[in-house]
Short mmCIF file of C-alpha atoms and ligand atoms in Angstrom, two decimals:
data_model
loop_
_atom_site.label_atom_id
_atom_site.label_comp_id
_atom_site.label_asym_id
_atom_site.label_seq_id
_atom_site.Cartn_x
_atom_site.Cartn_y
_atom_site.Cartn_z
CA UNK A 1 22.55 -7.47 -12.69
CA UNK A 2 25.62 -8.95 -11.35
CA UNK A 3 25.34 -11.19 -8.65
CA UNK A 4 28.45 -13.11 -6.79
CA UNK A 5 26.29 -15.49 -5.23
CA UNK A 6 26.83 -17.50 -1.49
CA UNK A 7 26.45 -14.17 1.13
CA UNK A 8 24.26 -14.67 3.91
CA UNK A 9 21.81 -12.26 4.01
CA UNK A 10 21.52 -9.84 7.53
CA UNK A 11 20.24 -6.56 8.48
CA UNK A 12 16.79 -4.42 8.07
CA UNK A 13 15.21 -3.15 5.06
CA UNK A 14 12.66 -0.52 4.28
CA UNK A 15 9.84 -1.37 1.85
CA UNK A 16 8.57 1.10 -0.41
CA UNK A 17 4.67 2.35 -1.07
CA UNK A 18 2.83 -0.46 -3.70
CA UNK A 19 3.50 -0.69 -6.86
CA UNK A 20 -0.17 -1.89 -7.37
CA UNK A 21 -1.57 0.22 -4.38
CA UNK A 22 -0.16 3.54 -6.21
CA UNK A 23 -1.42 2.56 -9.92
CA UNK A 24 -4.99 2.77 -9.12
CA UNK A 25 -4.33 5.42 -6.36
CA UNK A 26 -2.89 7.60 -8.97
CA UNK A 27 -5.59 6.92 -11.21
CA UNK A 28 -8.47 8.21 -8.98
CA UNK A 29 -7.32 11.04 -9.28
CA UNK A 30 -9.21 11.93 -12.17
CA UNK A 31 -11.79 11.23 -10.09
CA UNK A 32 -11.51 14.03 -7.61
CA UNK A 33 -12.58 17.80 -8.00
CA UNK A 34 -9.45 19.34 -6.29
CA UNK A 35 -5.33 18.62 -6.82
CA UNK A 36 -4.52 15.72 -5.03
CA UNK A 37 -1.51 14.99 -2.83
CA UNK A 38 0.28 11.17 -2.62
CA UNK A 39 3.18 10.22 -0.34
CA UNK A 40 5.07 7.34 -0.63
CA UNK A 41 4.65 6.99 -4.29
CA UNK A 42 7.48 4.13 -5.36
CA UNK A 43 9.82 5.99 -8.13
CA UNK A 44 8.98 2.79 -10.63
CA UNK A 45 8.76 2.54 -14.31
CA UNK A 46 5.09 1.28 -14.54
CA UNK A 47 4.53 4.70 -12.59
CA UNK A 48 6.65 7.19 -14.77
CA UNK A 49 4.52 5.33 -17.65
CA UNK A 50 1.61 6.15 -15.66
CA UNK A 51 2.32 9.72 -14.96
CA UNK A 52 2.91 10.05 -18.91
CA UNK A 53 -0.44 8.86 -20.02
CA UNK A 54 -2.12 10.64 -17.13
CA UNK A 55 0.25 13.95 -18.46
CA UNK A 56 -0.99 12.79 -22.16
CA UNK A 57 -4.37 13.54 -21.33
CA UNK A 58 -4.15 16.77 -19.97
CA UNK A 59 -3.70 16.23 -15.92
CA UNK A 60 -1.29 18.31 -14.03
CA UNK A 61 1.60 15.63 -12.99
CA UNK A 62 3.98 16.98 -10.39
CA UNK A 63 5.59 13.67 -9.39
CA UNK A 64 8.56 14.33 -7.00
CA UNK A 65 10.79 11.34 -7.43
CA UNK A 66 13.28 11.78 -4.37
CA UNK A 67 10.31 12.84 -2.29
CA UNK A 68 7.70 9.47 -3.37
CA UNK A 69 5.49 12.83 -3.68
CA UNK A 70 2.69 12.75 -6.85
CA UNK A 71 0.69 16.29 -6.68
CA UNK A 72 -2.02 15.44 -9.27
CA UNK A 73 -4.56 18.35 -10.57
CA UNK A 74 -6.99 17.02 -12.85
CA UNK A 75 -8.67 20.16 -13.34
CA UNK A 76 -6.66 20.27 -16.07
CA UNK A 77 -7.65 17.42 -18.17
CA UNK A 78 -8.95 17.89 -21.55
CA UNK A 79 -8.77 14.55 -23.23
CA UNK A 80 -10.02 11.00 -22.18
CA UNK A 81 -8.31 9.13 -24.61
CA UNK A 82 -5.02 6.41 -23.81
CA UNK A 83 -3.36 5.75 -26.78
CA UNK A 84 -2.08 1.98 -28.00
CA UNK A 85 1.45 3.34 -27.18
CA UNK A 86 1.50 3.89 -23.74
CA UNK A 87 -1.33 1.26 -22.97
CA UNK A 88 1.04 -1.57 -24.78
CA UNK A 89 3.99 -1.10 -22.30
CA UNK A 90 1.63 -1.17 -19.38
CA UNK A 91 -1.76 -3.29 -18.64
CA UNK A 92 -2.82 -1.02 -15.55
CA UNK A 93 -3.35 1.84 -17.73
CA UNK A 94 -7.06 0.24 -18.38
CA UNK A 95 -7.48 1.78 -14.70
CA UNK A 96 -8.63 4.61 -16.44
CA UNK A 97 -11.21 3.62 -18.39
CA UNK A 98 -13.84 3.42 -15.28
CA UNK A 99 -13.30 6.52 -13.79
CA UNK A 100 -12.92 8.63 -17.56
CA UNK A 101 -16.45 7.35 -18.40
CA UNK A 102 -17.48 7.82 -14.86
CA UNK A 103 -16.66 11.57 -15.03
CA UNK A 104 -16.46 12.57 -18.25
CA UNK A 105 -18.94 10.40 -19.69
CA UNK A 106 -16.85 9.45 -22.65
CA UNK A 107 -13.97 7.19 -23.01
CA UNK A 108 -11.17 5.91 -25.15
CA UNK A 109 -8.99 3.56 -24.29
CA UNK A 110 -6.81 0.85 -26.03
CA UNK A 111 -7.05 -2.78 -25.37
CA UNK A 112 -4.11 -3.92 -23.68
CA UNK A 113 -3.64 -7.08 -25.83
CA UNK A 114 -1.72 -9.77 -24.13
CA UNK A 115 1.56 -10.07 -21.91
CA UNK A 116 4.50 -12.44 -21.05
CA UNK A 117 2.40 -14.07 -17.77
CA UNK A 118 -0.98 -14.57 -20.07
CA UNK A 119 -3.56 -13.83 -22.04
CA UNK A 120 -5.22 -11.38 -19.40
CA UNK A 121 -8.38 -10.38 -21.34
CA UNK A 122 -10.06 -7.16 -19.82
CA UNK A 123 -14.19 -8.75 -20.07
CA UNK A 124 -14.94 -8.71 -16.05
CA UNK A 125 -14.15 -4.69 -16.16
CA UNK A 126 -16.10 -4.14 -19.31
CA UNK A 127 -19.18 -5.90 -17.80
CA UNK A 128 -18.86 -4.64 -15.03
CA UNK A 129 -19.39 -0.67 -16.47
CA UNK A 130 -21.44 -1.75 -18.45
CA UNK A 131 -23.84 -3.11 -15.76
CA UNK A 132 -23.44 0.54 -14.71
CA UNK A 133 -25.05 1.76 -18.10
CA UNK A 134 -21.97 2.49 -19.47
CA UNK A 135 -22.11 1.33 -23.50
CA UNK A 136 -19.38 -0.14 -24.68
CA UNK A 137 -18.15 -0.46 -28.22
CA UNK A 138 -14.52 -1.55 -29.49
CA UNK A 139 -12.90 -0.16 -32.81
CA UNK A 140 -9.71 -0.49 -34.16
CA UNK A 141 -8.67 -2.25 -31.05
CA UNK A 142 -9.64 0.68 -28.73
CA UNK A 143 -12.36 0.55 -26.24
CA UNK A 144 -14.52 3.11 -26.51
CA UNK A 145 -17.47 4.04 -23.23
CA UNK A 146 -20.16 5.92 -23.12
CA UNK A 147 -22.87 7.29 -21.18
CA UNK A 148 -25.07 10.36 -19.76
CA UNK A 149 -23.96 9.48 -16.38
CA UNK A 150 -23.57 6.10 -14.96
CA UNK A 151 -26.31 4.51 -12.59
CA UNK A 152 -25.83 2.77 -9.46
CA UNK A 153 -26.34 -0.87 -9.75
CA UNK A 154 -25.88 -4.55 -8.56
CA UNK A 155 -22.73 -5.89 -10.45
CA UNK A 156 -21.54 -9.52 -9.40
CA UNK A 157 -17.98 -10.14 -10.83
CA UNK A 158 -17.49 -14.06 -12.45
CA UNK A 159 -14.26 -14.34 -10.67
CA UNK A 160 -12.21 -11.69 -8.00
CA UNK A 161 -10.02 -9.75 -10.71
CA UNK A 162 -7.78 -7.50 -8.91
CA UNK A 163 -8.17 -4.54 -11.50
CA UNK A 164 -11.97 -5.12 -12.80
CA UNK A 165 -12.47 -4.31 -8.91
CA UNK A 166 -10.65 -1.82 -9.02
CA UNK A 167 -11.98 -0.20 -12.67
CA UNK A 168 -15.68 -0.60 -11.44
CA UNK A 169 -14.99 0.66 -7.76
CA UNK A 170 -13.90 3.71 -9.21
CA UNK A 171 -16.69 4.48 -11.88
CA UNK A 172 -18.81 3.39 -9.47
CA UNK A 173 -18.23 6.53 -6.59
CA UNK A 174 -19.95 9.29 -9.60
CA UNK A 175 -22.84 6.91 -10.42
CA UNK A 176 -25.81 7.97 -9.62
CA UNK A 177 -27.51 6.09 -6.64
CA UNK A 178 -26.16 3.24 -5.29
CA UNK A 179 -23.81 0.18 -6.48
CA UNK A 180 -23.43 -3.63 -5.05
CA UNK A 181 -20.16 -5.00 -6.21
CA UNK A 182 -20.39 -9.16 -5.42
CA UNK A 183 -17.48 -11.58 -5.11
CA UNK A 184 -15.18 -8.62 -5.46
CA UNK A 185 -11.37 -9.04 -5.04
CA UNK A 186 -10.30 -8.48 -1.49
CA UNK A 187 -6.48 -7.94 -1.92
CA UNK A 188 -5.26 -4.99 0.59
CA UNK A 189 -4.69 -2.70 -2.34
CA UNK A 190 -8.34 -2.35 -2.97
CA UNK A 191 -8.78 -1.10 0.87
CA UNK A 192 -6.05 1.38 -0.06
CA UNK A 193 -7.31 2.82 -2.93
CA UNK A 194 -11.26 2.82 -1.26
CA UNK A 195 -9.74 4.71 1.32
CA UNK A 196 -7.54 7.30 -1.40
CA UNK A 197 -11.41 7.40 -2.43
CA UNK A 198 -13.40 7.78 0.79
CA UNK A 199 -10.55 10.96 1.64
CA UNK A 200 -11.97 12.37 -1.23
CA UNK A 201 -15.77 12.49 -0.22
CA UNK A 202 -16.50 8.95 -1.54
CA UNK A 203 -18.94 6.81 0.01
CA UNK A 204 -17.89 3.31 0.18
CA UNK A 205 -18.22 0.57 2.68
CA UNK A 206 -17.08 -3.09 2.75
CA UNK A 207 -13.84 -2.43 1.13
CA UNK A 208 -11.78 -5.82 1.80
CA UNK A 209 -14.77 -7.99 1.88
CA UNK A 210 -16.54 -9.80 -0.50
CA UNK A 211 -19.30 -7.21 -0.99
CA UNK A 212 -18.51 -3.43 -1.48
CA UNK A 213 -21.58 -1.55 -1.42
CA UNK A 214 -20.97 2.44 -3.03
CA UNK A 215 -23.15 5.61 -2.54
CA UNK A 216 -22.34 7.60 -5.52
CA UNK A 217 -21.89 11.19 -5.74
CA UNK A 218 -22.53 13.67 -7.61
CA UNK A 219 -18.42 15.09 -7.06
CA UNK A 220 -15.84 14.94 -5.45
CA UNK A 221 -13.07 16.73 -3.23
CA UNK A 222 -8.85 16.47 -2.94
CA UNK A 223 -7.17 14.36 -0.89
CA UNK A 224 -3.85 13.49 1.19
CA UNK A 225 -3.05 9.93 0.97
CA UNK A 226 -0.13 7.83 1.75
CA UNK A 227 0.11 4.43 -0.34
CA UNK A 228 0.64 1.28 1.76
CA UNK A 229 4.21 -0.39 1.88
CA UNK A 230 4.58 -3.37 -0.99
CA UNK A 231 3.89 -6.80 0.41
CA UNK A 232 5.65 -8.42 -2.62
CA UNK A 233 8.84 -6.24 -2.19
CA UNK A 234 8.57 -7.28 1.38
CA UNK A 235 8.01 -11.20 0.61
CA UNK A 236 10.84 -10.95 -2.28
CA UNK A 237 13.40 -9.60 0.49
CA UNK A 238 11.87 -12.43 3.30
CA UNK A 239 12.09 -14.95 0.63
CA UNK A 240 15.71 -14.00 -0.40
CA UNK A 241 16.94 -13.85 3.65
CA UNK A 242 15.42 -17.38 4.29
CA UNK A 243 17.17 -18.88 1.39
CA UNK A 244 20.37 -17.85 1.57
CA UNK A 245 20.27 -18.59 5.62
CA UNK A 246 19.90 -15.53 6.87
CA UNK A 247 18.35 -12.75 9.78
CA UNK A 248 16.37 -10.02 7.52
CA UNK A 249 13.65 -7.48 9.01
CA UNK A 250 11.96 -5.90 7.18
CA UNK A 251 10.09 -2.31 8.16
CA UNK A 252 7.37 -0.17 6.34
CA UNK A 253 5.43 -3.37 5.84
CA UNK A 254 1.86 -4.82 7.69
CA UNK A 255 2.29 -8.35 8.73
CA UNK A 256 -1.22 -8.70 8.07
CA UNK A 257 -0.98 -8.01 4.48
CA UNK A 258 1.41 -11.03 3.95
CA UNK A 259 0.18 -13.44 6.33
CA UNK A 260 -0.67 -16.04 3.30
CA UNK A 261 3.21 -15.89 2.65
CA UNK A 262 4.31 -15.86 6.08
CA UNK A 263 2.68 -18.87 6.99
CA UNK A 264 3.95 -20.86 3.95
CA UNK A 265 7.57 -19.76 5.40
CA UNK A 266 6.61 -21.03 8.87
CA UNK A 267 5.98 -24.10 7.05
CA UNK A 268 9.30 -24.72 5.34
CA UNK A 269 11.22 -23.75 8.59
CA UNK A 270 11.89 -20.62 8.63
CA UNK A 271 11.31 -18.71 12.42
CA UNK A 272 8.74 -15.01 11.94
CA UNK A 273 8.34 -12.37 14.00
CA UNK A 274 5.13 -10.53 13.13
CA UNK A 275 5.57 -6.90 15.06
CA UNK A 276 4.11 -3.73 14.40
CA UNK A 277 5.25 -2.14 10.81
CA UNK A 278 7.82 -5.21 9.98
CA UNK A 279 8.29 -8.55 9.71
CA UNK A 280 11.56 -10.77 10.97
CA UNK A 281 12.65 -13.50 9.26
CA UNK A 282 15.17 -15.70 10.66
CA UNK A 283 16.51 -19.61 9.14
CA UNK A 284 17.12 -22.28 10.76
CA UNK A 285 19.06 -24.20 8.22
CA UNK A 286 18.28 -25.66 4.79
CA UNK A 287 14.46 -24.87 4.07
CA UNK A 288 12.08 -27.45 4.45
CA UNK A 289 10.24 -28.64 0.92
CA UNK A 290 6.68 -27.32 1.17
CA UNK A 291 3.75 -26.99 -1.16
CA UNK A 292 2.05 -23.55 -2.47
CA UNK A 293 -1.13 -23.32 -4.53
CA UNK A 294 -1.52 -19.51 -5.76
CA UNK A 295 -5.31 -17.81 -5.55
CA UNK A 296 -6.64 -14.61 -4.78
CA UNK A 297 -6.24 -12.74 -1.33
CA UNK A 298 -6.38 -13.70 0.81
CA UNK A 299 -4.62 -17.24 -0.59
CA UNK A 300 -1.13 -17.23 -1.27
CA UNK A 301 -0.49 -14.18 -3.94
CA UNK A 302 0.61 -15.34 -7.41
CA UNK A 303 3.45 -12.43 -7.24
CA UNK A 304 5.02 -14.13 -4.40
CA UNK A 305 5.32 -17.76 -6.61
CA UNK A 306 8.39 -17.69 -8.46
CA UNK A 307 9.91 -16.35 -5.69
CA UNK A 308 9.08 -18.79 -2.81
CA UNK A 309 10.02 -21.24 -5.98
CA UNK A 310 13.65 -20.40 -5.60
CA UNK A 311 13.91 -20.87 -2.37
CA UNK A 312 12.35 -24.08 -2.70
CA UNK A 313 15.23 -25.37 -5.29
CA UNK A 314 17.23 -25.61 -2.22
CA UNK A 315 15.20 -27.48 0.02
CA UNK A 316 15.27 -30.18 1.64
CA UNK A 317 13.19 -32.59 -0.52
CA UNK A 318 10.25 -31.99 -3.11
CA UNK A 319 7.77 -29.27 -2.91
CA UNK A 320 4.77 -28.74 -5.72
CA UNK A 321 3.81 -25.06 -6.84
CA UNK A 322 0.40 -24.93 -8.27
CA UNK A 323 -0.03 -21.65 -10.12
CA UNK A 324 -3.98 -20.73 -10.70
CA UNK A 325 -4.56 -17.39 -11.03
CA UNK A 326 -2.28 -16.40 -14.46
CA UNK A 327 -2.00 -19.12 -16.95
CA UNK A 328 1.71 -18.96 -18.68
CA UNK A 329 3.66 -18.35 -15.17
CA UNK A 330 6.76 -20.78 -14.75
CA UNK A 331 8.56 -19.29 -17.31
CA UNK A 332 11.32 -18.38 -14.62
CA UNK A 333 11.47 -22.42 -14.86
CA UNK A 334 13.79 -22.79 -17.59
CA UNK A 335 16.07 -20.29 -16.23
CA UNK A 336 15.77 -21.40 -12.46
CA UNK A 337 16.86 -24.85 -14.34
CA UNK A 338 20.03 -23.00 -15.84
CA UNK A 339 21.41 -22.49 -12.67
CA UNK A 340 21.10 -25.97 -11.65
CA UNK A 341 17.66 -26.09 -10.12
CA UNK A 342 15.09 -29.60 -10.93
CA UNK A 343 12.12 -28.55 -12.08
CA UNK A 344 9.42 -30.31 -13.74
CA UNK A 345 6.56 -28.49 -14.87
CA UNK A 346 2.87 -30.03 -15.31
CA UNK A 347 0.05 -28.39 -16.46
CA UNK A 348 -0.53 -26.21 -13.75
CA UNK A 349 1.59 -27.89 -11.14
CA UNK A 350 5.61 -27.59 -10.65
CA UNK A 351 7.41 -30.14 -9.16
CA UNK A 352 10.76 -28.78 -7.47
CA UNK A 353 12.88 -31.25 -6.10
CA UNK A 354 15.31 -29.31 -3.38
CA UNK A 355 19.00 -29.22 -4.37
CA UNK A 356 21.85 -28.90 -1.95
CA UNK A 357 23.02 -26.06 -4.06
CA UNK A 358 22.85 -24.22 -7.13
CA UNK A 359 25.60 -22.98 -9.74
CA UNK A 360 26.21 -19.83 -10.77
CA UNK A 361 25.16 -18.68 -14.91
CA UNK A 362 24.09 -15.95 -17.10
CA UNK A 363 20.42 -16.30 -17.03
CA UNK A 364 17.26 -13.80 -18.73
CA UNK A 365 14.20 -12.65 -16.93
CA UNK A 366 10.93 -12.59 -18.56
CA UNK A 367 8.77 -11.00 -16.41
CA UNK A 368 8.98 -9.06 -13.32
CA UNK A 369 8.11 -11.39 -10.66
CA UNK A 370 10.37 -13.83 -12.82
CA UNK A 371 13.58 -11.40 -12.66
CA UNK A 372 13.21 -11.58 -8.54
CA UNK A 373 12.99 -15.13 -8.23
CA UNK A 374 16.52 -15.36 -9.94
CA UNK A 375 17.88 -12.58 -8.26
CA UNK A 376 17.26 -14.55 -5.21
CA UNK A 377 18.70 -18.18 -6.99
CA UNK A 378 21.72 -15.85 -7.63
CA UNK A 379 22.08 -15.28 -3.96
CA UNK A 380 21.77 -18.81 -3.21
CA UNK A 381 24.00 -19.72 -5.97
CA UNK A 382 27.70 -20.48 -5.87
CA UNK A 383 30.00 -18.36 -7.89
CA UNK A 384 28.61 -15.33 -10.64
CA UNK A 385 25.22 -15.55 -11.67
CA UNK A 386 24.33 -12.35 -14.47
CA UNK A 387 20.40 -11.80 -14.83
CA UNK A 388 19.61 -9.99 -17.62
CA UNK A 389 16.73 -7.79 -19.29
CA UNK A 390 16.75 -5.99 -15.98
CA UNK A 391 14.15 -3.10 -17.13
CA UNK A 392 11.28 -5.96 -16.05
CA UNK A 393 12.95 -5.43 -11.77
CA UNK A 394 12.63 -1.82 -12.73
CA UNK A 395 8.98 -1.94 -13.18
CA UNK A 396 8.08 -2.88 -9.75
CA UNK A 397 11.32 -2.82 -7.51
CA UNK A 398 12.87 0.47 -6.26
CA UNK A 399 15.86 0.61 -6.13
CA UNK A 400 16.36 -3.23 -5.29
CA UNK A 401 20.20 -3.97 -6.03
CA UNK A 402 20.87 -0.91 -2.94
CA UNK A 403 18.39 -2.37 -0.83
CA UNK A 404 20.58 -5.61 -1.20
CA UNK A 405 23.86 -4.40 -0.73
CA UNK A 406 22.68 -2.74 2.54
CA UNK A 407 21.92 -6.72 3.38
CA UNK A 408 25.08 -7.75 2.28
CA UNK A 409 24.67 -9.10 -0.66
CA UNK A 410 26.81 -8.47 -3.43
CA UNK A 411 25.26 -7.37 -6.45
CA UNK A 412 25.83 -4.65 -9.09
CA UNK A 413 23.85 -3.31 -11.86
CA UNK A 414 26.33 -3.69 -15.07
CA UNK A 415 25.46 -2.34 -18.83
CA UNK A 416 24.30 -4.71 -20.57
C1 LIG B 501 -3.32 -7.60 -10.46
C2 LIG B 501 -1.90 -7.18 -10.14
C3 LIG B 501 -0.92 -8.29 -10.49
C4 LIG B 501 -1.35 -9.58 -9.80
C5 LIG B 501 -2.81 -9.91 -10.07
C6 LIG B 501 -3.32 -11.11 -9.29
C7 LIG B 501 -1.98 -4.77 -10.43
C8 LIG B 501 -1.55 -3.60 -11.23
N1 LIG B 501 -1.59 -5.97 -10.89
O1 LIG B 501 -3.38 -7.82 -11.87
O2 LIG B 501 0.38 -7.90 -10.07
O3 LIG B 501 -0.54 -10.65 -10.26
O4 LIG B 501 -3.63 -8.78 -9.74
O5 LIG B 501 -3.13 -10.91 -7.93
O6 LIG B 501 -2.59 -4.65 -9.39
N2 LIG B 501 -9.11 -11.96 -15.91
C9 LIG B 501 -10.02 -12.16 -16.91
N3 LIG B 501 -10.79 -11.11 -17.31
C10 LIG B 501 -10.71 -9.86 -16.74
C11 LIG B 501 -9.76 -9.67 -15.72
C12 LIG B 501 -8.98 -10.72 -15.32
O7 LIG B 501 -10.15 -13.26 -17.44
O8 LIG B 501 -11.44 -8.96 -17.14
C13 LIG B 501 -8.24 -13.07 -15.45
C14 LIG B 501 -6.76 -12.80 -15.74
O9 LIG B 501 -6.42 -13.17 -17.03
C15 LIG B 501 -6.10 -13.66 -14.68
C16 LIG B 501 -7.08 -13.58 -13.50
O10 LIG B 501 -8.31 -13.16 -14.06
O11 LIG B 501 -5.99 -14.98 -15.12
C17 LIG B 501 -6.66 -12.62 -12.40
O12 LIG B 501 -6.47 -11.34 -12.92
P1 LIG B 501 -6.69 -9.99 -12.08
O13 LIG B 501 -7.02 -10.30 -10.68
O14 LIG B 501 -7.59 -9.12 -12.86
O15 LIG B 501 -5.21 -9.39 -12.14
P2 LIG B 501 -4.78 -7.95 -12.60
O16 LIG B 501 -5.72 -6.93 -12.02
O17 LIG B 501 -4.52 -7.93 -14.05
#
């Protein structure tokens, strides 16, 4: 990506549906008893990957790209195995694990090993299903569940993982009888996908809160659901209209949902305008340096760090940027540094002292959350700024150097 840095930022932009709202959407699927129907399905790489494994195991995929239409039939499905392959280029495919075992009663399903942003083991999911009976074995590094049929039970996670949440909500709507999920994660893409579920003829209540309590059943229906705009995408393009000193609104988006992120931009200056379906932004000047510790929702998201991290490089003094949740995430540092940004990073904590500007260079993203953070430095930056190893944007952002332009920016996608 090409960026000629400097442009003030102005104008509206649409978000589209969740990248991690539509994952686990998509995968409950397999779940139902009827075809499905999803709108506002982002066109993304992690979900064409998706749609492949789901396709790989037998499920009718009819994903219309221009539309953000999935039709999903998984009366079709014949295996319940995700090969090493497919898993490797994507951790959410361990969605399907849960609801495989949950219907099927068997499962196979590779272990996702480790990625750029951490070690991200997979335990709190496997615990969890198995607290629901399911046994668990692992060969040849493949997971491999089993069980009659699962059974309603109390299941109390060690910590709010986003996807063991997720994994165990899912197995848990065929168990038989009822489930308690404790301390679960209470990020707003676990109310969408309870309500993809509940459309279906699942029983769930508490979705959002601590405590999810789940009347299984014995099957279940179709449904028509619409996945919920992205909160990132909308924080990334909030994030890059504060920094480079502009007016951005942004539509398709619940303020709610970013509120942890708004707030922090109150903070550091910037003037919000919370209406409903968007979000204004609007500077007033250089940011103000302000700290951000990441945790789980709702605390500020650890998607939304590197990118509130660039802006910071151009504040107006020293702001520290605690990352808790992922272990190995300030690896947008070095690069971030390239372009002129101070940075020190310890242990857990960043310290970013606020520049008056930043330079222009090639620079390489490493993860996706990463690439954003110096697509918005190269915004900020003066003169040409190139990101490359693009294809880690493409996993979560539709469609993002468009969405730009519209803004005023100017960027261009260039082959590498
Ligand atoms: C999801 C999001 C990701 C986001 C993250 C935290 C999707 C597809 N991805 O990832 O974008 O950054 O939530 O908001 O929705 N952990 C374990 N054992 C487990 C599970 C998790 O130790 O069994 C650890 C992880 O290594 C990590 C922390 O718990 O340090 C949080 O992970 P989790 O909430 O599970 O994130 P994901 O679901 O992987």
């Amino acid at each position: 990506m090409k960026i000629h840095g400097g442009n003030v930022l102005r104008g509206e932009v649409e978000v589209s549906g969740a990248k991690n709202a539509a994952l686990p959407v998509l995968v409950s699927a397999i779940l139902a008893g009827k075809p499905c129907t999803f709108e506002r399905v982002p066109d993304l790489m992690d979900i064409r990957t998706l749609c492949k494994l789901l396709a790989n195991m037998g499920m009718t995929v009819d994903f219309n790209r221009k539309a953000n239409r999935a039709v999903l039939d998984p009366t079709s499905i014949h295996s319940q195995e995700a090969p090493y392959e497919l898993v490797k280029t994507m951790r959410a495919s361990v969605f399907v694990l849960g609801p495989l075992v949950a219907k099927y009663g068997y499962a196979k399903v590779s272990l996702p090993g480790g990625c750029a942003i951490g070690a991200r083991p997979i335990n709190y999911h496997l615990t969890g299903l198995e607290k629901l009976g399911a046994r668990i074995q692992l060969e040849e590094g493949y997971v491999i569940a089993n069980a009659k049929r699962l059974v309603g039970n109390r299941v109390a996670f060690e910590y709010p993982s986003v996807g063991a949440t997720e994994n165990v909500l899912m197995a848990a709507v065929l168990a038989q009888g009822e489930s308690v999920l404790e301390n679960c994660a209470k990020e707003p893409e676990i109310v969408d996908l309870a309500r993809a579920l509940r459309a279906m003829g699942a029983q769930i209540e508490g979705e959002g809160t601590e405590t999810i309590r789940v009347q299984g059943k014995d099957s279940l229906g179709s449904c028509q659901h619409s996945i919920i705009g992205d909160r990132i995408e909308a924080g990334t393009f909030l994030c890059a209209g504060f920094a480079t000193g502009g007016e951005v609104r942004v539509n398709g988006i619940t303020p709610e949902f970013l509120e942890p992120v708004l707030v922090k931009l109150e903070e550091s200056g910037a003037i919000i305008d919370r209406g409903a379906g968007f979000i204004g932004i609007r500077s007033k000047g250089r940011p103000k340096a302000t700290d951000v510790t990441t945790l789980p929702h709702p605390g500020f998201p650890t998607d939304m760090q590197a990118q509130f991290m660039a802006a910071m490089t151009i504040a107006d003094g020293a702001s520290v940027i605690t990352e808790t949740v992922f272990e190995n995430r300030f690896m947008h540092v070095p690069e971030l540094a390239r372009l002129g940004a101070d940075i020190t990073v310890r242990g857990k904590s960043a310290v970013v002292k606020g520049r008056e500007k930043l330079k222009g260079a090639p620079v390489m993203a490493t993860d996706l959350r990463a690439s954003a953070s110096l697509i918005i430095a190269g915004l900020c930056a003066e003169g040409p700024t190139t990101v490359s190893r693009i294809y880690h944007l493409d996993r979560g952002y539709e469609r993002m150097e468009g969405k730009l332009r519209a803004l005023g920016a100017e960027i261009e996608r260039v082959p590498e």
